[in-house]
Amino acid sequence: MGNFTGLVLSSSEFGVFPRLRSNPGHGTLGGLTRPNSRGSIFRFMAQMMDNGTMNGTDPYLKNFERFEKQTNQPAWLFPLRKAGISCFAEQGFPTLKDEDWRFTNVAPIASLPFKPMLEGAKDKSASDILKGSAFTALAGSRLVFVNGHFAPELSSLGKLPAGVKVLNLAAALTQESALVEKHLGRYAVGEGNAFAALNQAFFSDGVFIYLPKGVAVEEPIQLVFISTAKEAGDTIHPRNLIIAEANSSATVLESYVSSGNAAYFTNAVTEIVAGDSARVEHVKFQDESAEAYHIATIQGEFGRTSHVNVHSFAMGAKLSRNNIRAKLAGEGLECILNGLYLTKDEQLADHHMIVEHAQPHCASHEYFNGILDDKSKGVFHGRILVRRIAQKTDAKQTNKNLLLSDDATADTKPQLEIYADDVKCTHGATIGQLNDESIFYLRSRGLSMETARRMLIHAFAGEIIERIQCEGAREELDKLVWDRIEANPHVTAK
């Protein structure tokens, strides 16, 4: 089963994707006065409490009070956190009435008890989880986090070129405060994204990567987030910031794995800044437990003639959603968004993307494939926005869903929103089961039914995997996806 919705709009740019940011200082947001003096914090919190009682965010607001007492953070950070919690209190959790969430119900997340894992604790099982996770055999630097907190005993830094900075964000807030302040929260804004606002308020740690001009990091940089959560409602808020200056290059591998079957919640945000002619490849691999909830925001701004590839592989979690936003802010750049989701049982995997062409002569390509089994569900919403100035845009968007079960469903909504008149933009989506003609063709060459089905399904996944440029990561994911597909009894079923 599936649902396809397409939309093409052309009208004035009024009101479309305004550039917003919650800046510290006096002002109003949704009727809430945001003071910048610590003496008025109680009045500020009282206003938010009134609003939070109405939209179910009250437990989150009460937990936020602890940040007022923190003394180990730079002066600029607490106002940023306040802006995040006020933005979250104003919006509340999205519902099925919100157009961008009408296929994905986050009520189970909203109903969880809110237990932010704000204190780090050692867990012996984390080491075993790390050994069995993806990419661990690859060379390069690796930063490991357990329940959202940096684990130096599990981490290792390879030899990095001069000027490159790879460290946990909590340390960077002190050691690189001015650089972090310049970028943190300027791309993944909370307006229109309640989960990003929540992360902005509650994040405790993550990864900070800085690549100076003209420097290339040859070996991949790994970010590994391990959850050992044991209680329903345990919540983790990783925050990552990747800054690639002009003519720099790097590959970043971001993984989420876990043990146990608790109904915990991961709410991650990664901001990516690519300068002129920078080359960045970002691979996100999500394989959390079957009862977990995973919401992630990947948001970036890319400069002139840069090349940025963002890959998303969603295999775990009961409900997962990736909000991917890319602003093509310089001329002549190329951006590829590429992803694969494998779901079974009653899993739901959602990818929601907006690519904003803000300058001329840019190319963006989106390729997302889903393999859905049992009663699982895949959701794809891709939106290409072409500003009036963005002439000579080349944008492509494709979503293909392969259903291995009559009960699996897919909802797909590719969109084009075009205000320029000299562009080349296409979009397409398919939902269905294996093509009988393709199976017949392979069987006519002497292959069995089981082998023919297996070949077609692997090829369907392989066209996504082969776009990864990092050879080691590509081979690792190819093997992992192969094993997952082979373990599925429906792959060879007639």
Coordinates of C-alpha atoms in Angstrom, one line a residue:
M1 CA 0.0 0.0 0.0
G2 CA 1.1 3.5 -0.6
N3 CA 0.2 7.1 -0.9
F4 CA 1.8 9.6 -3.4
T5 CA 1.3 13.3 -3.3
G6 CA 3.1 15.7 -5.6
L7 CA 2.9 19.5 -5.6
V8 CA 4.3 22.2 -7.8
L9 CA 4.0 25.8 -6.7
S10 CA 4.9 29.1 -8.3
S11 CA 4.1 32.4 -6.6
S12 CA 5.7 35.3 -4.8
E13 CA 8.4 34.5 -2.2
F14 CA 6.5 36.3 0.5
G15 CA 6.5 34.3 3.7
V16 CA 8.5 31.3 2.3
F17 CA 11.3 30.1 4.6
P18 CA 12.3 33.3 6.3
R19 CA 15.7 33.3 7.8
L20 CA 15.1 32.9 11.5
R21 CA 17.2 32.6 14.6
S22 CA 16.5 32.9 18.3
N23 CA 19.0 35.5 19.4
P24 CA 19.6 36.1 23.1
G25 CA 18.5 39.4 24.6
H26 CA 15.2 41.2 25.1
G27 CA 12.4 40.4 22.7
T28 CA 9.3 38.4 22.3
L29 CA 8.7 35.0 21.0
G30 CA 5.1 33.7 20.8
G31 CA 4.0 36.2 23.5
L32 CA 6.9 35.2 25.9
T33 CA 9.2 37.9 27.1
R34 CA 12.8 36.7 27.0
P35 CA 14.9 38.5 29.6
N36 CA 18.6 38.6 29.5
S37 CA 19.0 39.3 33.2
R38 CA 19.3 36.4 35.5
G39 CA 17.2 38.2 38.1
S40 CA 14.1 37.9 35.9
I41 CA 14.4 34.2 35.2
F42 CA 11.6 33.3 37.5
R43 CA 9.1 35.5 35.6
F44 CA 10.4 34.1 32.4
M45 CA 9.9 30.5 33.6
A46 CA 6.4 31.3 34.9
Q47 CA 5.3 32.5 31.5
M48 CA 6.6 29.3 29.9
M49 CA 5.0 27.1 32.5
D50 CA 1.6 28.7 31.7
N51 CA 2.1 28.0 28.0
G52 CA 3.6 24.5 28.6
T53 CA 0.6 23.4 30.7
M54 CA -1.6 23.9 27.6
N55 CA 0.5 22.0 25.1
G56 CA 2.0 19.2 27.2
T57 CA 5.5 20.6 27.5
D58 CA 5.3 21.3 31.2
P59 CA 7.6 18.4 32.3
Y60 CA 10.3 19.7 29.9
L61 CA 10.1 23.2 31.3
K62 CA 10.5 22.0 34.9
N63 CA 13.6 20.1 34.0
F64 CA 15.1 23.1 32.3
E65 CA 15.4 25.1 35.5
R66 CA 18.6 23.2 36.4
F67 CA 20.5 25.1 33.7
E68 CA 20.1 28.4 35.5
K69 CA 22.4 27.2 38.2
Q70 CA 25.1 25.9 35.9
T71 CA 28.4 27.8 36.3
N72 CA 30.6 25.8 33.9
Q73 CA 29.2 27.2 30.7
P74 CA 30.1 30.4 28.7
A75 CA 27.9 33.4 29.3
W76 CA 26.4 33.3 25.8
L77 CA 25.2 29.7 26.1
F78 CA 22.4 30.1 28.6
P79 CA 20.5 32.7 26.6
L80 CA 20.7 30.3 23.6
R81 CA 19.3 27.5 25.7
K82 CA 16.5 29.9 26.9
A83 CA 15.7 30.7 23.3
G84 CA 15.4 27.0 22.6
I85 CA 13.1 26.1 25.5
S86 CA 10.8 29.1 24.8
C87 CA 10.6 28.1 21.2
F88 CA 9.7 24.6 22.2
A89 CA 7.2 25.7 24.7
E90 CA 5.5 27.9 22.1
Q91 CA 5.3 25.1 19.5
G92 CA 4.8 22.0 21.6
F93 CA 5.1 18.6 19.9
P94 CA 3.9 18.4 16.3
T95 CA 0.6 16.5 15.6
L96 CA -1.0 14.8 12.7
K97 CA -2.7 18.1 11.9
D98 CA 0.7 19.6 11.0
E99 CA 1.2 19.2 7.3
D100 CA 4.8 18.2 7.7
W101 CA 3.9 15.5 10.2
R102 CA 0.6 14.2 8.9
F103 CA 2.1 10.7 8.1
T104 CA 4.2 10.4 11.4
N105 CA 2.5 10.4 14.8
V106 CA 4.9 11.4 17.6
A107 CA 2.3 11.1 20.3
P108 CA 4.2 8.1 21.7
I109 CA 7.2 10.3 22.2
A110 CA 5.2 13.1 23.8
S111 CA 3.6 10.6 26.2
L112 CA 6.9 9.2 27.5
P113 CA 8.1 10.4 30.9
F114 CA 10.8 12.9 30.3
K115 CA 14.1 11.7 31.9
P116 CA 17.0 13.6 30.4
M117 CA 20.3 11.7 30.9
L118 CA 22.2 14.8 32.0
E119 CA 24.8 13.0 34.1
G120 CA 27.4 10.7 32.6
A121 CA 27.9 7.2 34.0
K122 CA 30.2 4.4 33.0
D123 CA 28.6 1.3 31.6
K124 CA 30.6 -1.8 31.0
S125 CA 28.3 -3.0 28.2
A126 CA 29.3 0.0 26.1
S127 CA 32.6 -1.5 25.2
D128 CA 31.0 -4.7 23.9
I129 CA 28.5 -2.7 21.9
L130 CA 31.3 -0.7 20.3
K131 CA 33.2 -3.8 19.2
G132 CA 30.1 -5.0 17.3
S133 CA 29.1 -1.7 15.7
A134 CA 29.7 -0.5 12.2
F135 CA 32.9 1.2 11.1
T136 CA 34.9 0.1 14.1
A137 CA 37.5 -1.7 11.9
L138 CA 38.2 1.5 10.0
A139 CA 41.3 3.7 10.7
G140 CA 41.0 7.3 11.8
S141 CA 39.8 9.2 14.8
R142 CA 36.8 8.0 16.8
L143 CA 34.9 9.9 19.5
V144 CA 32.5 7.7 21.5
F145 CA 29.6 8.9 23.6
V146 CA 27.6 6.8 26.1
N147 CA 24.1 8.0 26.8
G148 CA 25.1 11.3 25.3
H149 CA 28.3 11.8 27.4
F150 CA 31.9 11.7 26.1
A151 CA 33.7 8.4 26.9
P152 CA 37.4 9.2 26.6
E153 CA 38.4 5.6 27.5
L154 CA 36.5 4.3 24.4
S155 CA 37.7 7.1 22.1
S156 CA 40.9 7.6 20.1
L157 CA 42.3 10.4 18.0
G158 CA 44.4 9.5 15.0
K159 CA 47.1 11.7 13.5
L160 CA 45.4 14.9 12.3
P161 CA 46.8 17.6 10.1
A162 CA 47.9 20.9 11.8
G163 CA 45.0 23.1 12.7
V164 CA 42.3 20.5 12.6
K165 CA 40.3 20.3 15.8
V166 CA 38.3 17.2 16.7
L167 CA 37.0 17.2 20.3
N168 CA 33.8 16.8 22.3
L169 CA 31.5 19.8 22.2
A170 CA 31.4 20.2 26.0
A171 CA 35.2 20.8 26.0
A172 CA 35.0 23.0 22.9
L173 CA 32.5 25.3 24.7
T174 CA 35.5 26.2 26.9
Q175 CA 38.5 25.8 24.6
E176 CA 37.0 27.1 21.4
S177 CA 34.2 29.3 22.8
A178 CA 34.3 32.1 20.3
L179 CA 34.4 29.8 17.3
V180 CA 31.5 27.7 18.6
E181 CA 29.4 30.7 19.5
K182 CA 29.8 32.0 15.9
H183 CA 28.1 28.9 14.5
L184 CA 26.2 26.9 17.1
G185 CA 22.4 27.3 16.6
R186 CA 22.7 29.4 13.5
Y187 CA 21.7 26.7 11.1
A188 CA 19.5 24.2 12.9
V189 CA 17.0 26.8 14.2
G190 CA 14.1 25.9 16.4
E191 CA 11.4 27.8 14.6
G192 CA 9.4 25.2 12.8
N193 CA 11.3 22.4 14.3
A194 CA 10.3 21.7 17.9
F195 CA 12.7 18.9 18.3
A196 CA 15.7 21.0 17.3
A197 CA 14.5 23.6 19.8
L198 CA 14.3 21.0 22.5
N199 CA 17.8 19.8 21.7
Q200 CA 19.1 23.4 21.8
A201 CA 17.7 23.7 25.3
F202 CA 19.0 20.3 26.7
F203 CA 22.1 19.2 24.8
S204 CA 24.9 18.2 27.1
D205 CA 27.6 17.0 24.7
G206 CA 28.4 16.0 21.1
V207 CA 31.3 16.5 18.6
F208 CA 33.0 19.6 17.4
I209 CA 35.0 19.4 14.2
Y210 CA 36.9 22.3 12.7
L211 CA 38.8 22.0 9.4
P212 CA 41.0 25.1 8.6
K213 CA 41.3 26.4 5.0
G214 CA 43.0 24.1 2.5
V215 CA 43.4 21.1 4.9
A216 CA 42.3 17.6 3.9
V217 CA 41.7 14.9 6.5
E218 CA 42.2 11.6 4.6
E219 CA 40.9 9.1 7.2
P220 CA 37.2 9.2 8.2
I221 CA 36.2 10.8 11.5
Q222 CA 33.8 8.7 13.5
L223 CA 31.2 9.8 15.9
V224 CA 29.7 6.9 17.8
F225 CA 26.7 7.4 20.1
I226 CA 25.9 4.4 22.3
S227 CA 22.8 4.1 24.4
T228 CA 22.5 1.8 27.3
A229 CA 19.2 3.3 28.5
K230 CA 17.3 1.0 30.8
E231 CA 14.1 3.0 31.6
A232 CA 11.2 4.2 29.4
G233 CA 11.6 8.0 28.8
D234 CA 15.4 8.1 29.2
T235 CA 16.3 10.9 26.8
I236 CA 19.6 11.8 25.0
H237 CA 20.3 15.0 23.2
P238 CA 23.5 14.8 21.1
R239 CA 24.7 18.0 19.4
N240 CA 27.3 18.0 16.7
L241 CA 28.9 21.0 14.9
I242 CA 31.0 20.5 11.8
I243 CA 32.9 23.5 10.3
A244 CA 34.8 23.0 7.0
E245 CA 36.6 26.1 5.9
A246 CA 37.3 26.9 2.2
N247 CA 39.1 24.2 0.2
S248 CA 39.1 21.7 3.1
S249 CA 37.8 18.2 3.0
A250 CA 36.8 15.3 5.3
T251 CA 34.5 12.3 5.7
V252 CA 32.4 12.1 8.9
L253 CA 30.7 8.8 10.0
E254 CA 27.9 9.3 12.6
S255 CA 26.5 6.1 14.2
Y256 CA 23.8 5.4 16.7
V257 CA 23.6 2.0 18.3
S258 CA 22.3 0.6 21.6
S259 CA 21.6 -2.3 23.9
G260 CA 18.5 -3.4 25.7
N261 CA 14.9 -2.8 24.7
A262 CA 13.9 0.3 26.8
A263 CA 11.6 2.9 25.1
Y264 CA 14.2 5.6 25.3
F265 CA 14.4 8.7 23.1
T266 CA 17.3 10.1 21.1
N267 CA 17.0 13.6 19.8
A268 CA 20.1 14.5 17.8
V269 CA 21.1 17.7 15.9
T270 CA 24.1 18.0 13.5
E271 CA 25.0 21.3 11.9
I272 CA 27.3 21.3 8.9
V273 CA 29.0 24.4 7.5
A274 CA 30.9 24.0 4.2
G275 CA 33.0 26.9 3.0
D276 CA 33.8 27.7 -0.6
S277 CA 35.2 24.7 -2.6
A278 CA 35.0 22.5 0.6
R279 CA 34.3 18.8 0.2
V280 CA 32.3 17.1 3.0
E281 CA 30.9 13.6 3.1
H282 CA 28.6 12.9 6.0
V283 CA 27.3 9.3 6.6
K284 CA 24.7 8.8 9.3
F285 CA 23.9 5.2 10.4
Q286 CA 21.0 4.6 12.8
D287 CA 20.6 1.1 14.3
E288 CA 18.9 1.7 17.7
S289 CA 16.9 -0.8 19.6
A290 CA 13.4 -2.0 18.4
E291 CA 11.6 0.0 21.1
A292 CA 13.6 3.2 20.8
Y293 CA 12.5 6.6 19.3
H294 CA 15.0 8.5 17.2
I295 CA 14.5 12.0 15.9
A296 CA 17.4 13.7 14.1
T297 CA 18.1 17.1 12.5
I298 CA 20.9 17.5 9.9
Q299 CA 21.1 21.1 8.8
G300 CA 23.7 22.9 6.8
E301 CA 24.8 25.9 4.8
F302 CA 27.2 25.4 1.9
G303 CA 29.4 27.8 0.1
R304 CA 30.4 28.5 -3.5
T305 CA 31.6 25.5 -5.6
S306 CA 31.5 23.2 -2.6
H307 CA 30.6 19.5 -2.8
V308 CA 28.5 18.1 0.1
N309 CA 27.2 14.5 0.2
V310 CA 24.8 13.6 3.1
H311 CA 23.8 9.9 3.4
S312 CA 21.2 8.5 5.8
F313 CA 20.8 4.8 6.6
A314 CA 17.9 4.1 8.9
M315 CA 17.6 0.5 10.1
G316 CA 16.7 0.6 13.8
A317 CA 14.2 2.3 16.2
K318 CA 10.5 1.8 16.5
L319 CA 10.0 5.3 15.1
S320 CA 12.7 7.3 13.4
R321 CA 12.7 10.6 11.5
N322 CA 15.5 12.5 9.9
N323 CA 14.9 16.2 9.2
I324 CA 17.5 17.2 6.6
R325 CA 17.8 20.9 5.6
A326 CA 20.4 22.2 3.1
K327 CA 20.9 25.8 2.1
L328 CA 22.9 26.1 -1.1
A329 CA 24.3 29.6 -0.3
G330 CA 27.0 29.9 -3.0
E331 CA 27.1 29.6 -6.8
G332 CA 28.1 26.5 -8.6
L333 CA 28.0 24.0 -5.7
E334 CA 26.7 20.4 -5.8
C335 CA 24.8 18.7 -3.0
I336 CA 23.7 15.0 -2.9
L337 CA 21.2 13.7 -0.3
N338 CA 21.1 9.9 -0.4
G339 CA 19.4 7.4 1.8
L340 CA 18.2 3.9 2.5
Y341 CA 15.7 2.7 5.0
L342 CA 15.1 -1.0 5.9
T343 CA 12.0 -1.6 8.1
K344 CA 10.2 -4.6 9.5
D345 CA 7.6 -5.4 12.1
E346 CA 5.8 -2.2 12.9
Q347 CA 8.7 0.2 12.4
L348 CA 8.3 3.6 10.9
A349 CA 11.1 5.4 9.1
D350 CA 10.6 9.0 8.0
H351 CA 12.8 11.3 5.9
H352 CA 11.8 14.9 5.6
M353 CA 14.0 17.1 3.4
I354 CA 14.1 20.7 2.3
V355 CA 16.8 21.9 -0.2
E356 CA 16.9 25.6 -0.7
H357 CA 18.6 26.8 -3.9
A358 CA 19.5 30.4 -2.8
Q359 CA 22.1 31.0 -5.6
P360 CA 22.4 30.3 -9.3
H361 CA 24.2 27.4 -11.1
C362 CA 23.7 24.9 -8.3
A363 CA 22.9 21.2 -8.5
S364 CA 21.1 19.1 -5.9
H365 CA 20.2 15.4 -6.2
E366 CA 18.1 13.4 -3.8
Y367 CA 17.9 9.6 -4.0
F368 CA 16.0 7.7 -1.3
N369 CA 15.1 4.0 -1.4
G370 CA 13.1 2.0 1.1
I371 CA 12.7 -1.7 1.6
L372 CA 9.6 -2.3 3.8
D373 CA 8.4 -5.6 5.3
D374 CA 5.6 -6.8 7.6
K375 CA 3.4 -3.9 8.9
S376 CA 6.2 -1.3 8.7
K377 CA 5.9 2.1 7.2
G378 CA 8.1 4.4 5.2
V379 CA 7.6 8.1 4.8
F380 CA 9.4 10.4 2.4
H381 CA 8.8 14.2 2.0
G382 CA 11.2 16.0 -0.2
R383 CA 10.9 19.7 -1.0
I384 CA 13.1 21.6 -3.5
L385 CA 12.8 25.4 -3.1
V386 CA 14.3 27.4 -5.9
R387 CA 14.6 31.2 -5.2
R388 CA 14.1 33.7 -7.9
I389 CA 17.8 34.5 -8.0
A390 CA 18.7 30.8 -8.5
Q391 CA 18.7 30.6 -12.3
K392 CA 20.3 27.6 -14.0
T393 CA 19.4 25.3 -11.1
D394 CA 19.6 21.6 -11.7
A395 CA 17.6 19.6 -9.2
K396 CA 16.5 16.0 -9.1
Q397 CA 14.5 14.1 -6.6
T398 CA 13.7 10.4 -6.5
N399 CA 12.0 8.2 -4.0
K400 CA 11.5 4.4 -4.6
N401 CA 9.8 2.0 -2.2
L402 CA 9.9 -1.8 -2.4
L403 CA 7.2 -3.5 -0.4
L404 CA 8.0 -7.1 0.7
S405 CA 4.6 -7.5 2.4
D406 CA 1.0 -6.8 1.5
D407 CA 0.7 -5.0 4.9
A408 CA 3.7 -2.7 4.5
T409 CA 2.9 0.9 3.5
A410 CA 4.7 3.9 2.1
D411 CA 3.7 7.6 1.9
T412 CA 5.7 9.8 -0.4
K413 CA 5.4 13.5 -1.2
P414 CA 8.0 15.0 -3.5
Q415 CA 7.6 18.7 -4.0
L416 CA 9.0 21.4 -6.3
E417 CA 8.6 25.1 -5.3
I418 CA 10.1 27.2 -8.1
Y419 CA 10.4 31.0 -8.5
A420 CA 13.1 31.1 -11.1
D421 CA 12.3 30.6 -14.8
D422 CA 15.5 29.0 -16.2
V423 CA 15.8 25.8 -14.3
K424 CA 15.9 22.0 -14.8
C425 CA 13.9 20.3 -12.0
T426 CA 12.4 16.8 -11.9
H427 CA 10.9 14.6 -9.2
G428 CA 9.5 11.1 -9.1
A429 CA 8.3 8.4 -6.7
T430 CA 7.4 4.7 -7.0
I431 CA 5.7 2.3 -4.6
G432 CA 5.3 -1.4 -5.4
Q433 CA 6.6 -4.9 -5.1
L434 CA 9.2 -6.6 -7.3
N435 CA 8.7 -6.3 -11.0
D436 CA 7.4 -9.6 -12.5
E437 CA 9.1 -8.8 -15.8
S438 CA 12.4 -8.4 -14.2
I439 CA 12.0 -11.7 -12.3
F440 CA 11.0 -13.4 -15.5
Y441 CA 14.0 -12.0 -17.4
L442 CA 16.4 -13.4 -14.7
R443 CA 14.7 -16.7 -14.6
S444 CA 14.9 -17.0 -18.4
R445 CA 18.7 -16.8 -17.9
G446 CA 18.6 -19.9 -15.8
L447 CA 18.3 -18.3 -12.3
S448 CA 15.9 -19.7 -9.7
M449 CA 13.0 -17.7 -8.3
E450 CA 14.8 -17.2 -5.0
T451 CA 18.1 -16.1 -6.6
A452 CA 16.3 -13.7 -8.9
R453 CA 14.4 -12.1 -6.0
R454 CA 17.6 -11.8 -4.0
M455 CA 19.5 -10.2 -6.8
L456 CA 16.9 -7.6 -7.5
I457 CA 16.5 -6.6 -3.8
H458 CA 20.3 -6.3 -3.3
A459 CA 20.6 -4.2 -6.4
F460 CA 17.8 -2.0 -5.2
A461 CA 19.7 -1.3 -2.0
G462 CA 23.1 -1.3 -3.8
E463 CA 22.3 1.7 -5.9
I464 CA 22.1 3.8 -2.7
I465 CA 25.2 2.3 -1.1
E466 CA 27.4 2.8 -4.2
R467 CA 27.1 6.6 -3.9
I468 CA 29.2 6.6 -0.8
Q469 CA 32.6 7.9 -1.7
C470 CA 34.5 6.6 1.3
E471 CA 35.5 3.1 0.3
G472 CA 35.8 1.7 3.8
A473 CA 32.4 3.0 4.9
R474 CA 30.8 1.8 1.6
E475 CA 32.1 -1.7 2.0
E476 CA 31.1 -1.9 5.6
L477 CA 27.5 -0.8 4.9
D478 CA 27.3 -3.0 1.9
K479 CA 28.1 -6.0 4.0
L480 CA 25.8 -4.9 6.8
V481 CA 22.9 -4.3 4.5
W482 CA 23.5 -7.6 2.7
D483 CA 23.4 -9.5 6.0
R484 CA 20.1 -7.8 7.0
I485 CA 18.5 -8.5 3.7
E486 CA 19.6 -12.2 3.7
A487 CA 18.2 -12.6 7.2
N488 CA 14.7 -11.7 6.0
P489 CA 12.6 -14.8 5.1
H490 CA 10.5 -12.7 2.7
V491 CA 13.4 -12.0 0.4
T492 CA 13.2 -15.4 -1.2
A493 CA 9.5 -15.9 -0.7
K494 CA 7.4 -16.2 -3.8

